[in-house]
PDB file of C-alpha atoms in Angstrom:
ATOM      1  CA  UNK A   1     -16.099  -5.010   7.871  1.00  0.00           C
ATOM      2  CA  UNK A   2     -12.844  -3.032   8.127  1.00  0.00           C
ATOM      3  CA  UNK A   3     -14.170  -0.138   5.701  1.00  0.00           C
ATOM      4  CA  UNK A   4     -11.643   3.056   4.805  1.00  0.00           C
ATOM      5  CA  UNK A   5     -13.037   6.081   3.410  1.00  0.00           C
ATOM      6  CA  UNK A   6     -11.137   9.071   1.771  1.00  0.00           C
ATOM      7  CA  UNK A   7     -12.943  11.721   1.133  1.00  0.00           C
ATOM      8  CA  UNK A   8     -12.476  13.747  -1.720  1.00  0.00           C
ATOM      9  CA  UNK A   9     -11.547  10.830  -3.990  1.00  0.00           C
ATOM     10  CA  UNK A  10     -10.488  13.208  -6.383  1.00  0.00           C
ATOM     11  CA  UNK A  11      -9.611  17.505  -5.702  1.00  0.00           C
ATOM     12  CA  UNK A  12      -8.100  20.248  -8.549  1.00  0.00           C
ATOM     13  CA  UNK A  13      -6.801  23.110  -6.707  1.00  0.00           C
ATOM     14  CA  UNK A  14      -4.647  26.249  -8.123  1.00  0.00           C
ATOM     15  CA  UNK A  15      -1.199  26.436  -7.258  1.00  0.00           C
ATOM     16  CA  UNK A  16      -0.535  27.872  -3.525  1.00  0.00           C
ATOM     17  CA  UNK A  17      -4.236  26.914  -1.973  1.00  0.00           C
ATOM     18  CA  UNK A  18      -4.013  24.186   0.798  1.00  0.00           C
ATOM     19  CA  UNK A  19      -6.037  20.885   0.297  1.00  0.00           C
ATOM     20  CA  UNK A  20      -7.326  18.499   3.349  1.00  0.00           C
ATOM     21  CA  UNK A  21      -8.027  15.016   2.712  1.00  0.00           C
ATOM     22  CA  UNK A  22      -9.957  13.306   4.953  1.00  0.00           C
ATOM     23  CA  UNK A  23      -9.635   9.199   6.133  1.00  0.00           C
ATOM     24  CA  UNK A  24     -12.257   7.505   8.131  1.00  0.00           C
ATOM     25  CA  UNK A  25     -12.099   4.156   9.371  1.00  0.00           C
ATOM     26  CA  UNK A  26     -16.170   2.834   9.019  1.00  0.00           C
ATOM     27  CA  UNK A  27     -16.235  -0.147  11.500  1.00  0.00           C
ATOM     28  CA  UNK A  28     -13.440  -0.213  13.675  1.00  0.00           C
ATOM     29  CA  UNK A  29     -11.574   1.926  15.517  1.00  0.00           C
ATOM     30  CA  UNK A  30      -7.518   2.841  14.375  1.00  0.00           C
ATOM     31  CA  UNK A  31      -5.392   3.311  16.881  1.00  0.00           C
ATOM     32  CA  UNK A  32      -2.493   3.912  14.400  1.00  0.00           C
ATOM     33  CA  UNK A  33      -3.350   5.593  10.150  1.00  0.00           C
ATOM     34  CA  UNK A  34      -0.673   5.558   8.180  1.00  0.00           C
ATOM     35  CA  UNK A  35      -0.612   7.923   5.026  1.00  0.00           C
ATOM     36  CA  UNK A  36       1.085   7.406   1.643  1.00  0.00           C
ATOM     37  CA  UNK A  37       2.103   8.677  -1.833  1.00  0.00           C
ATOM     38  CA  UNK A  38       1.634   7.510  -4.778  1.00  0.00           C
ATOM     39  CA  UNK A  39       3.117   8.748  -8.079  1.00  0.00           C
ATOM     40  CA  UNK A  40       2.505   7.222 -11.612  1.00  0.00           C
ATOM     41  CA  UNK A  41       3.627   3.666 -12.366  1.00  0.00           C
ATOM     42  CA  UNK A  42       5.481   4.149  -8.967  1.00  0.00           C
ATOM     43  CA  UNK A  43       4.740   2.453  -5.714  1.00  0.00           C
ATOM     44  CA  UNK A  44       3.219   3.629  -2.440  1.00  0.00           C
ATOM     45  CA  UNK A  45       6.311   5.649  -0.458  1.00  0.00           C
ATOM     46  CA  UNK A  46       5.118   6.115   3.464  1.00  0.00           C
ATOM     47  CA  UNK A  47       4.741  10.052   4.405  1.00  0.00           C
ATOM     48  CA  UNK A  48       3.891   9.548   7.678  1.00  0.00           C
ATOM     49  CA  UNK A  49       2.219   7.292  10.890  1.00  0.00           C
ATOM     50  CA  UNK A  50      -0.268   9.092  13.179  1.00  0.00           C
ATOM     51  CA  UNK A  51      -1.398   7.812  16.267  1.00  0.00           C
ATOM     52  CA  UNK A  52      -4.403   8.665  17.464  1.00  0.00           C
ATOM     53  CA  UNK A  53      -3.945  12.034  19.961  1.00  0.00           C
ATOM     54  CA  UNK A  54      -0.359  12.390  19.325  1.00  0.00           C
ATOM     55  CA  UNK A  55       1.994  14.024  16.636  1.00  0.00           C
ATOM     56  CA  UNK A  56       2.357  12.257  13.351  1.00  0.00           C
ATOM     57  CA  UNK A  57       5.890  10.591  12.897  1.00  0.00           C
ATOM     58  CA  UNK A  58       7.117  11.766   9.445  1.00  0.00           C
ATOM     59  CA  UNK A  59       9.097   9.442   7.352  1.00  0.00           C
ATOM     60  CA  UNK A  60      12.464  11.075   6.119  1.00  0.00           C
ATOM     61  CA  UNK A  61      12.337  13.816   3.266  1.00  0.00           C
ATOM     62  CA  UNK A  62       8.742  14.346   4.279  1.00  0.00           C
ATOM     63  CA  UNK A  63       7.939  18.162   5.092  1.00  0.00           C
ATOM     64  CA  UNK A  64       6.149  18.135   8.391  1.00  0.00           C
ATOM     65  CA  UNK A  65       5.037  22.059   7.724  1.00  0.00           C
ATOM     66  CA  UNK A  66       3.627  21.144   4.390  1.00  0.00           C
ATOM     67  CA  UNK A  67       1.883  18.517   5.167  1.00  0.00           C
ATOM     68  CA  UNK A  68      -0.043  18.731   8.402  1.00  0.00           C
ATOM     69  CA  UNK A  69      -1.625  15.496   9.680  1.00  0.00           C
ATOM     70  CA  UNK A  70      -4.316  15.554  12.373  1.00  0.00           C
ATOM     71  CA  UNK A  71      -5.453  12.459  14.319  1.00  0.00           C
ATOM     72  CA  UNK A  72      -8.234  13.913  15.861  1.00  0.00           C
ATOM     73  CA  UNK A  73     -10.212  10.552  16.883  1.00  0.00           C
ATOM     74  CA  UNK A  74      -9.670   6.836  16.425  1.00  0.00           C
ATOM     75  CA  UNK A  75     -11.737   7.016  13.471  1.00  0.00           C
ATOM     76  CA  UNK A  76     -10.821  10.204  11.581  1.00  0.00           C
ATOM     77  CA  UNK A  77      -7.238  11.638  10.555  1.00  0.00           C
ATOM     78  CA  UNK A  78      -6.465  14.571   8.488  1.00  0.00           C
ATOM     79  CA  UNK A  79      -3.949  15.231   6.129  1.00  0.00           C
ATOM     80  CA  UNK A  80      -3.894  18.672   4.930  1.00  0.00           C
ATOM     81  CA  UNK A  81      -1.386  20.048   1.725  1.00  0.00           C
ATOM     82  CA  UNK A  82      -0.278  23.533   2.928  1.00  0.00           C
ATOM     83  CA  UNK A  83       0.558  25.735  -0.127  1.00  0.00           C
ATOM     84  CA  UNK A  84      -0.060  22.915  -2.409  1.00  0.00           C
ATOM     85  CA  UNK A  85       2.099  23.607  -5.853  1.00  0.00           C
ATOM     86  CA  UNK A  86       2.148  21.098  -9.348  1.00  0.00           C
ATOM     87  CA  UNK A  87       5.129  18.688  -8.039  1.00  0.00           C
ATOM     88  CA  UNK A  88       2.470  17.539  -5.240  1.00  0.00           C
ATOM     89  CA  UNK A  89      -0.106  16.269  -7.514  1.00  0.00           C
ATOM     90  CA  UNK A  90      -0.386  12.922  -6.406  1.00  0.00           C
ATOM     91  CA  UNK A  91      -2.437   9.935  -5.300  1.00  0.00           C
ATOM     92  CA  UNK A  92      -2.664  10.009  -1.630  1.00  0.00           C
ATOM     93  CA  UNK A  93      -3.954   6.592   0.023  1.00  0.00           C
ATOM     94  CA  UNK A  94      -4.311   5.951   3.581  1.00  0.00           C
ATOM     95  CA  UNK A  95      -4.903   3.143   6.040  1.00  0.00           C
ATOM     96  CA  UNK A  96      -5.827   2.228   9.008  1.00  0.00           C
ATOM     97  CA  UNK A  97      -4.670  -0.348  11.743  1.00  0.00           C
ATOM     98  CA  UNK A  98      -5.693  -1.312  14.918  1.00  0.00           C
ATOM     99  CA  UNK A  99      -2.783  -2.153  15.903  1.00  0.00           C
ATOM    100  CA  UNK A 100      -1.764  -5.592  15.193  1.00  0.00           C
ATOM    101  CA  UNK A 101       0.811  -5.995  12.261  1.00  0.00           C
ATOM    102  CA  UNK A 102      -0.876  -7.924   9.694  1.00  0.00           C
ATOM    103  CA  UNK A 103      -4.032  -5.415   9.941  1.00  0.00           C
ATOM    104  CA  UNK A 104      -4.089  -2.169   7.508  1.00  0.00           C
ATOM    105  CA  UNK A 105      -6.571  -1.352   5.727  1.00  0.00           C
ATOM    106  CA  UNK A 106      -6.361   0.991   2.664  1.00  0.00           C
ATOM    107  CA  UNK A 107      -8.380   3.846   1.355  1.00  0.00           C
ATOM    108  CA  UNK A 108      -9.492   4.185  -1.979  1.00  0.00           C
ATOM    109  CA  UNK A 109      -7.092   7.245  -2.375  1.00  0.00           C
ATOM    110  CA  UNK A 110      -7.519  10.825  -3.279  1.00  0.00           C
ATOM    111  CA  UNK A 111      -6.485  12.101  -6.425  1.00  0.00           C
ATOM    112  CA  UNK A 112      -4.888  15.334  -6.340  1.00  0.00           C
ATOM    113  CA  UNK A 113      -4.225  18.004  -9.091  1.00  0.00           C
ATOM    114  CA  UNK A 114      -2.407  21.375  -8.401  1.00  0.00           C
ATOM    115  CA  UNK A 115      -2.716  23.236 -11.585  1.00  0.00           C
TER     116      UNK A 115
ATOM    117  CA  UNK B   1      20.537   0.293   1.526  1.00  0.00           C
ATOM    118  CA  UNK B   2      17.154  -1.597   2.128  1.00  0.00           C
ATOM    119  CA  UNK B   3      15.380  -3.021  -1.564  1.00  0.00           C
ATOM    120  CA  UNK B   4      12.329  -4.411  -2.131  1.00  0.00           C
ATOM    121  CA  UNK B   5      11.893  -5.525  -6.152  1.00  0.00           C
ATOM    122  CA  UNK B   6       9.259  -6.836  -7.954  1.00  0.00           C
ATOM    123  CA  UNK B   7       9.571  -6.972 -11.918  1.00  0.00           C
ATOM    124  CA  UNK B   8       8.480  -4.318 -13.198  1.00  0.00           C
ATOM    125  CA  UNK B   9       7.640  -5.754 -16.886  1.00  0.00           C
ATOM    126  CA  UNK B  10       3.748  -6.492 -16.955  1.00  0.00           C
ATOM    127  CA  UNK B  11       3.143 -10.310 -17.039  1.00  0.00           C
ATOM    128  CA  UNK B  12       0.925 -11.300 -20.003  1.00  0.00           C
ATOM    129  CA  UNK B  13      -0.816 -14.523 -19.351  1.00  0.00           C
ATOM    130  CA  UNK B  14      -3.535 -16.806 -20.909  1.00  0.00           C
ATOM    131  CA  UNK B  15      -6.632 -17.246 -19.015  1.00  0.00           C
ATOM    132  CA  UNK B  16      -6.443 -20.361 -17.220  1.00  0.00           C
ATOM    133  CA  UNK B  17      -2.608 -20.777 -16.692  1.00  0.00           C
ATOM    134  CA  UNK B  18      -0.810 -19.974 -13.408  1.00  0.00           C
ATOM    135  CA  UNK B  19       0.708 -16.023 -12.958  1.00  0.00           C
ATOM    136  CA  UNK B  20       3.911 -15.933 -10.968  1.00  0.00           C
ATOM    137  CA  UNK B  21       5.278 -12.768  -9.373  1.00  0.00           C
ATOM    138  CA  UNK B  22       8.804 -12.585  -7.503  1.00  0.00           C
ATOM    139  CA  UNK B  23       9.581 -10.081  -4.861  1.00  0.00           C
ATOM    140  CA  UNK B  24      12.717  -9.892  -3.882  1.00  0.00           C
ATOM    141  CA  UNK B  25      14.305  -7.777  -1.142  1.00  0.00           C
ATOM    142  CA  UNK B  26      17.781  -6.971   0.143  1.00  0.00           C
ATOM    143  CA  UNK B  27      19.068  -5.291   3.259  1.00  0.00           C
ATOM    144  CA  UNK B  28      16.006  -6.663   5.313  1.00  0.00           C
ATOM    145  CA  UNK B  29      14.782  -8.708   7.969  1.00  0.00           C
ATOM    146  CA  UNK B  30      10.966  -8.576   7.633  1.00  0.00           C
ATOM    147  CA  UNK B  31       8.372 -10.661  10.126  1.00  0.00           C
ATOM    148  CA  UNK B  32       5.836 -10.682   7.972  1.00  0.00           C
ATOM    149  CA  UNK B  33       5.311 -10.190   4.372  1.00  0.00           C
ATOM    150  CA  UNK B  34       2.325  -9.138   2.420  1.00  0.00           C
ATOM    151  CA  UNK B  35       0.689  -9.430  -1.111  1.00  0.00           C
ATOM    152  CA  UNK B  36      -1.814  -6.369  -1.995  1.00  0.00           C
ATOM    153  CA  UNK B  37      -4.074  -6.056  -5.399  1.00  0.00           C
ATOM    154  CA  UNK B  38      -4.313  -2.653  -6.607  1.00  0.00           C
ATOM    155  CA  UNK B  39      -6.419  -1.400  -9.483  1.00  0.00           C
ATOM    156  CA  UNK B  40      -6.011   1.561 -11.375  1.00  0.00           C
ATOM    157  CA  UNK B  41      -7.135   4.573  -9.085  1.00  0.00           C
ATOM    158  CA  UNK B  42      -7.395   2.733  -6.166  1.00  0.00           C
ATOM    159  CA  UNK B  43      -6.061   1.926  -2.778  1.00  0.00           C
ATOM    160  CA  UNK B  44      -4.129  -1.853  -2.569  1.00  0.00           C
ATOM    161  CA  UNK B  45      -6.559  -4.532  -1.233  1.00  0.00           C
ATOM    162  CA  UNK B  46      -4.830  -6.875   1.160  1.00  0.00           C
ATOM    163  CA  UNK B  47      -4.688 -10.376  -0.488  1.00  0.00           C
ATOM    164  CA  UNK B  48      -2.321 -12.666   2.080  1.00  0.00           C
ATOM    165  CA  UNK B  49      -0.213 -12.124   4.650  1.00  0.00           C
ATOM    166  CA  UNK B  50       2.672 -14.940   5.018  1.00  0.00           C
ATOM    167  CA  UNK B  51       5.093 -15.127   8.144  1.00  0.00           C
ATOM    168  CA  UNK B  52       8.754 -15.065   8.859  1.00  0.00           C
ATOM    169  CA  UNK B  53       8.695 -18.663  10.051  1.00  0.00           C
ATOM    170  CA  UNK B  54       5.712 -20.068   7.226  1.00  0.00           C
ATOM    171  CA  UNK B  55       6.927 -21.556   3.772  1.00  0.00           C
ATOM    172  CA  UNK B  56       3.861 -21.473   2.274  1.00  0.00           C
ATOM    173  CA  UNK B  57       0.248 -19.824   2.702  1.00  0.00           C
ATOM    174  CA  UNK B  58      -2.863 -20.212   0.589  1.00  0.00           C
ATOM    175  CA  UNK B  59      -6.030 -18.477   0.102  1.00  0.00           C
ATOM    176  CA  UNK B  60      -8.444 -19.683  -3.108  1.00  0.00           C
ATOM    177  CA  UNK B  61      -6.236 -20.030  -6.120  1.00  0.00           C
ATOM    178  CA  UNK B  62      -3.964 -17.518  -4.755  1.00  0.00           C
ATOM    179  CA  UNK B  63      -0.511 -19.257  -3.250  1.00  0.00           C
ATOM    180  CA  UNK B  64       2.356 -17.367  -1.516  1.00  0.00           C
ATOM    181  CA  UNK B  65       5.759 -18.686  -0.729  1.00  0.00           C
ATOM    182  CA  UNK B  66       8.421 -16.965   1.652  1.00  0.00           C
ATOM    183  CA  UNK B  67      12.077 -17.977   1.335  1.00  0.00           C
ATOM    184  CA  UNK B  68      13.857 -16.231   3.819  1.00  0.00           C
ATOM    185  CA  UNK B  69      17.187 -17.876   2.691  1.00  0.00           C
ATOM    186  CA  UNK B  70      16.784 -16.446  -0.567  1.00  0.00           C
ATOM    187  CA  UNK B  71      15.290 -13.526   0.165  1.00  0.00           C
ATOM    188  CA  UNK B  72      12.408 -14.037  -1.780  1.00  0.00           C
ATOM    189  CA  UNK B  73       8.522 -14.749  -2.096  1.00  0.00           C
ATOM    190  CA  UNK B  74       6.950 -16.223  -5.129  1.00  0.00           C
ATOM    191  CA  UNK B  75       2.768 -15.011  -5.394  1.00  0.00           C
ATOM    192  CA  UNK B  76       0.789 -17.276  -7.607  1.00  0.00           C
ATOM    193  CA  UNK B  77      -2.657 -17.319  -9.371  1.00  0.00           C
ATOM    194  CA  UNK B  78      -3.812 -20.357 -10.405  1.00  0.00           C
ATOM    195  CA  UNK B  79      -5.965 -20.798 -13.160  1.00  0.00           C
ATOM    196  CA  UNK B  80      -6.051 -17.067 -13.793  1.00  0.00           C
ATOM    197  CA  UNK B  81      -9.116 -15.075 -15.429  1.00  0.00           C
ATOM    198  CA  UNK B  82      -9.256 -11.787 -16.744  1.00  0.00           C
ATOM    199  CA  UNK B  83     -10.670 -10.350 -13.239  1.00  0.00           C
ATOM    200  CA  UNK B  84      -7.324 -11.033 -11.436  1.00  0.00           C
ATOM    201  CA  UNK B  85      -5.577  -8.524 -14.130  1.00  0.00           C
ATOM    202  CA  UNK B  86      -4.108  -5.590 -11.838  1.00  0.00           C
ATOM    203  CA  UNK B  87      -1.209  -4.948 -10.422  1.00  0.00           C
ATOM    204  CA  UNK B  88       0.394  -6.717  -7.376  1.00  0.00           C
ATOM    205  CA  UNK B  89       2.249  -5.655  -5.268  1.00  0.00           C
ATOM    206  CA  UNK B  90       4.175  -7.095  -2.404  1.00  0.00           C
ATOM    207  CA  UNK B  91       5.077  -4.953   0.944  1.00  0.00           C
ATOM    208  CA  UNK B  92       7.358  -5.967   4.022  1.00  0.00           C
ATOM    209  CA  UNK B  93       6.589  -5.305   7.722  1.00  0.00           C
ATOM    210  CA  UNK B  94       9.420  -5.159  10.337  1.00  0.00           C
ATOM    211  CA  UNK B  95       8.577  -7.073  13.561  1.00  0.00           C
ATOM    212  CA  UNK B  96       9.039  -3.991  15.432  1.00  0.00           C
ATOM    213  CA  UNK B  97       6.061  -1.054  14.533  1.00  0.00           C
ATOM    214  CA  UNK B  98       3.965  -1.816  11.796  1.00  0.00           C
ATOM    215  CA  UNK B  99       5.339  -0.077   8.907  1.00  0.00           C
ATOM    216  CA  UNK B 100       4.948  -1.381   5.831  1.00  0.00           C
ATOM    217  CA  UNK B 101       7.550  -1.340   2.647  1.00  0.00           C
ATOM    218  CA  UNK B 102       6.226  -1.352  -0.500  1.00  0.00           C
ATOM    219  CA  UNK B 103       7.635  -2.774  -3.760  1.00  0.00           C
ATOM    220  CA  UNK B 104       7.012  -1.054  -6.830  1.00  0.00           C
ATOM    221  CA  UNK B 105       4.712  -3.504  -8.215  1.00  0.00           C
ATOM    222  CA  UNK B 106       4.010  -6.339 -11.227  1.00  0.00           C
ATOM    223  CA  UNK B 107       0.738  -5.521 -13.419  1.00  0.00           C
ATOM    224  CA  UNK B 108      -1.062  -8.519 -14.434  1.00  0.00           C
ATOM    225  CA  UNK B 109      -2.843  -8.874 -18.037  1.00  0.00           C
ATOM    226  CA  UNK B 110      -4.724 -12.145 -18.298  1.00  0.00           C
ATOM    227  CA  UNK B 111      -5.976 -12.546 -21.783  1.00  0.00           C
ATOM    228  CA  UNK B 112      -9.363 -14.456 -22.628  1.00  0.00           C
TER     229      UNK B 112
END
């Protein structure tokens, strides 16, 4: 149980198209997703927290405009790259909770290349 | 400001000895901290989660310690095999909202 998909796992786009990424949660129902990003030999830096029918809560430095979260359903969030340029190629992993504090579950990430 | 650190050298270790990672943070009062695995191109598998007011947790041959004095949690694999090479990484979770902190990480090489 407790199954997180991304879907695409992996996306090349051209410098100033916009990319969505898609995060499902298979078996259980998130109240809260969380979305992350994930540079090279770096760690996972928090973009943003969506809840489920309300906005997304953006962590400072993180462009709400650019980088439009939806949180559509408690299984399904969005996170779409709005004129998507090189400096935003990245490995984007999400995760859902249901709320409790010691339950997140990760995505397998999307790889994304903006040539 | 808040810092979570994890050594970021790669641990080389012999198959069958004991891996230990450190996190250490400063500037923070976590409730609950957390141990992930995460391969190369993909998302951090939860391992262990280890509370505010535990010393100690195990799961397998995995062992976590929290020393809130210190600041510090030691993760251990005992008797390691080449599967459990990866990186680790340890995260931090406020009591209030469920945020999590990462650290940047400790990759694992166990050698046959």
């Amino acid at each position: 149980g407790a199954v997180v998909s991304q879907h695409p796992s992996w996306v090349i786009c051209k410098s100033g198209t916009s990319v969505k990424i898609e995060c499902r949660s298979l078996d259980f129902q998130a109240t809260t997703m969380f979305w992350y990003r994930q540079f090279p030999k770096q760690s996972l830096m928090l973009m943003a927290t969506s809840n489920e029918g309300s906005k997304a809560t953006y962590e400072q430095g993180v462009e709400k405009d650019k980088f439009l979260i939806n949180h559509a359903s408690l299984t399904l969030s969005t996170l779409t790259v709005t004129s998507a340029h090189p400096e935003d190629s990245s490995f984007y992993i999400c995760s859902a909770s249901t709320g409790s504090p010691d339950e997140q579950f990760f995505g397998p990430g999307t790889r994304l290349t903006v040539l | 400001s808040q810092k979570i650190e994890q050594n970021s050298e790669a641990l080389n270790i012999q198959e069958g000895k004991t891996a230990t990672l450190t996190c250490n943070y400063t500037n923070y009062s976590p409730a609950y901290l957390q141990w992930y695995r995460q391969d190369p191109g993909r998302g951090p598998v939860f391992l262990l989660l280890i509370r505010e007011n535990e010393k100690e947790k195990r799961k397998e041959r995995l062992k976590v310690t929290f020393d809130t004095t210190l600041k510090q949690s030691l993760f251990h694999i005992t008797a390691s095999q080449p599967a459990d090479s990866a990186t680790y990484l340890c995260a931090l979770l406020k009591a209030a909202g469920n945020k999590l902190t990462f650290g940047g990480g400790t990759r694992v090489l166990v050698k046959p």
